XYZ file of C-alpha atoms in Angstrom:
195
model
C 37.640 38.080 -13.509
C 34.346 36.203 -15.621
C 35.189 37.592 -19.330
C 31.620 38.793 -20.888
C 31.783 35.361 -22.933
C 31.442 33.163 -19.764
C 28.753 35.408 -18.103
C 26.536 35.376 -21.957
C 27.278 31.852 -22.533
C 26.115 30.997 -18.190
C 23.151 32.908 -18.959
C 22.029 31.857 -22.442
C 22.235 27.837 -20.837
C 20.757 28.521 -17.970
C 17.602 29.800 -19.859
C 17.891 27.118 -22.432
C 17.694 24.612 -19.414
C 15.052 26.012 -17.958
C 12.714 26.185 -21.022
C 9.897 23.324 -21.857
C 10.993 20.250 -24.023
C 10.022 21.318 -27.496
C 10.753 24.894 -27.344
C 12.715 27.192 -28.478
C 14.587 30.402 -27.035
C 14.017 33.843 -28.923
C 16.873 35.880 -30.237
C 15.088 39.092 -28.378
C 15.476 37.071 -25.176
C 18.706 36.062 -25.851
C 20.255 39.564 -26.569
C 18.299 40.441 -23.066
C 19.652 37.458 -21.278
C 23.567 38.097 -22.442
C 22.624 42.139 -21.303
C 21.156 41.191 -17.881
C 24.333 38.892 -17.924
C 26.888 41.805 -18.456
C 25.334 44.905 -17.208
C 27.407 44.984 -14.275
C 30.411 45.858 -16.229
C 29.017 48.825 -17.119
C 31.439 50.246 -14.941
C 34.577 50.092 -16.599
C 33.124 52.650 -19.274
C 34.464 55.719 -17.429
C 38.232 53.936 -17.763
C 37.387 53.521 -21.430
C 36.472 57.304 -22.077
C 38.712 58.649 -19.355
C 41.655 56.131 -20.141
C 42.227 55.492 -16.001
C 43.214 52.592 -14.914
C 39.725 50.394 -15.007
C 40.191 48.808 -11.223
C 39.558 52.605 -9.865
C 35.658 52.107 -11.288
C 35.417 48.308 -11.462
C 33.808 46.588 -8.805
C 31.589 48.999 -7.756
C 27.710 49.336 -6.514
C 26.795 47.720 -10.250
C 28.256 43.927 -8.508
C 25.713 44.017 -5.800
C 22.929 41.723 -5.594
C 20.633 45.018 -5.127
C 21.924 45.751 -8.628
C 21.734 42.963 -10.204
C 17.803 42.565 -9.121
C 16.776 46.034 -10.128
C 18.732 45.291 -13.558
C 16.831 42.236 -14.032
C 13.650 43.311 -13.245
C 13.673 46.701 -15.042
C 15.118 44.687 -17.975
C 12.063 42.506 -17.917
C 10.015 45.172 -18.505
C 11.087 45.158 -22.260
C 7.853 43.430 -23.938
C 8.619 40.278 -25.636
C 5.685 38.454 -27.662
C 5.112 34.596 -26.240
C 6.821 35.572 -23.034
C 4.398 36.997 -20.142
C 6.180 39.543 -17.543
C 6.646 36.871 -14.730
C 8.568 34.933 -16.794
C 11.107 36.718 -18.693
C 11.253 38.228 -14.526
C 12.265 34.449 -13.041
C 15.079 34.560 -16.295
C 16.413 37.860 -16.481
C 16.810 38.297 -12.584
C 18.941 34.893 -11.916
C 20.937 36.306 -14.542
C 21.517 39.400 -13.412
C 22.576 38.011 -9.606
C 24.516 35.632 -11.428
C 27.275 38.397 -12.284
C 27.891 39.104 -8.702
C 28.077 36.006 -7.912
C 30.618 34.504 -10.946
C 32.764 37.517 -9.812
C 33.144 36.697 -6.449
C 35.458 33.381 -7.923
C 38.352 35.849 -9.285
C 42.016 36.925 -8.027
C 39.818 40.610 -7.416
C 38.456 39.515 -3.546
C 41.232 37.072 -2.995
C 43.139 37.305 0.224
C 46.175 38.652 -1.643
C 44.754 41.659 -3.258
C 42.611 42.341 0.380
C 45.754 43.414 1.891
C 46.789 45.830 -0.557
C 43.601 47.487 -2.142
C 40.282 47.810 -1.450
C 39.004 44.486 -3.458
C 36.275 42.265 -3.724
C 32.795 43.300 -4.313
C 30.311 45.179 -2.652
C 27.214 42.312 -2.465
C 25.131 44.039 0.041
C 25.216 47.532 -1.424
C 23.242 49.987 -0.439
C 22.796 47.775 2.945
C 26.550 47.324 3.847
C 29.706 48.923 2.271
C 31.490 46.029 2.960
C 32.991 44.136 -0.110
C 33.430 39.963 -0.140
C 35.729 38.198 -2.408
C 36.894 34.616 -1.850
C 39.528 32.799 -0.351
C 40.859 30.185 -3.760
C 39.968 32.315 -6.887
C 38.751 30.288 -9.859
C 39.168 32.941 -12.409
C 42.343 34.401 -13.017
C 42.909 38.148 -14.362
C 43.231 39.183 -18.496
C 46.156 41.419 -18.119
C 45.570 43.985 -21.263
C 48.970 46.042 -21.609
C 49.284 48.240 -24.283
C 49.791 46.707 -27.935
C 47.665 44.407 -29.152
C 50.048 41.469 -29.543
C 50.640 41.530 -26.012
C 47.324 40.448 -25.031
C 48.076 36.929 -26.204
C 51.101 36.146 -23.400
C 50.908 32.772 -22.266
C 49.415 34.131 -18.603
C 46.486 35.479 -20.796
C 45.798 32.158 -23.516
C 46.290 29.891 -19.900
C 42.712 31.860 -18.245
C 41.290 31.434 -22.031
C 41.692 28.261 -21.811
C 40.941 27.594 -18.037
C 37.545 30.117 -18.475
C 36.612 28.092 -21.926
C 37.236 24.670 -19.731
C 34.436 25.962 -16.904
C 32.429 27.476 -19.619
C 31.919 23.783 -20.812
C 31.122 22.580 -17.175
C 29.142 25.451 -16.351
C 26.704 24.364 -19.968
C 26.917 20.451 -18.927
C 25.800 20.748 -15.525
C 22.920 22.907 -16.647
C 21.810 20.233 -19.038
C 22.485 17.419 -16.730
C 20.367 18.704 -14.052
C 17.563 19.429 -16.895
C 17.612 15.560 -17.622
C 17.136 14.727 -14.266
C 14.050 16.969 -13.721
C 12.774 16.575 -16.424
C 13.231 11.850 -15.859
C 12.183 12.806 -12.461
C 8.719 14.291 -13.825
C 8.724 11.596 -16.538
C 8.526 13.820 -19.151
C 10.383 12.760 -22.163
C 13.223 15.952 -23.280
C 12.273 15.350 -27.268
C 8.465 15.057 -26.515
C 7.094 18.208 -28.553
C 4.538 20.845 -27.179
C 2.505 23.251 -28.775
C 4.150 27.155 -28.653
């Protein structure tokens, strides 16, 4: 599954790609973006407190588009100077929806997993209880056996390297699309605008 680092970087990169040229993102807004991007993974908290296997709770209703929409709307109610409510909502709702979308492409939703377990993402919750996945996973899984040194296994290092490459590709794609849109509008991306 994508790590919190991937979700966070993708969220902040998307917001940076949407901002006006010459303006900057505020730290409080970045904190809200990171929270919105990672909020669906709060379903891992019971596993941490109870010491039970993580997949027992993970990828529940928090990994649905309904939860992402609701979380984005609720987080957009947090008051921030310089950003109106509708601007915060236009950033936070897509970021909330991005988490279940990216998690669609992990090995948890693969056909191999679904043959033996109730795997996938409940994207249409509460309307449908069906879980969706992809036949060709892009993201692997980090295996966290006991003992901190065993976290640095060859499989985990391969996963981190692959995800780092995907993160760079996502950031590059966002900024390439931003440059294209600004060029089509005839705007100089280096121009300074008053705040």
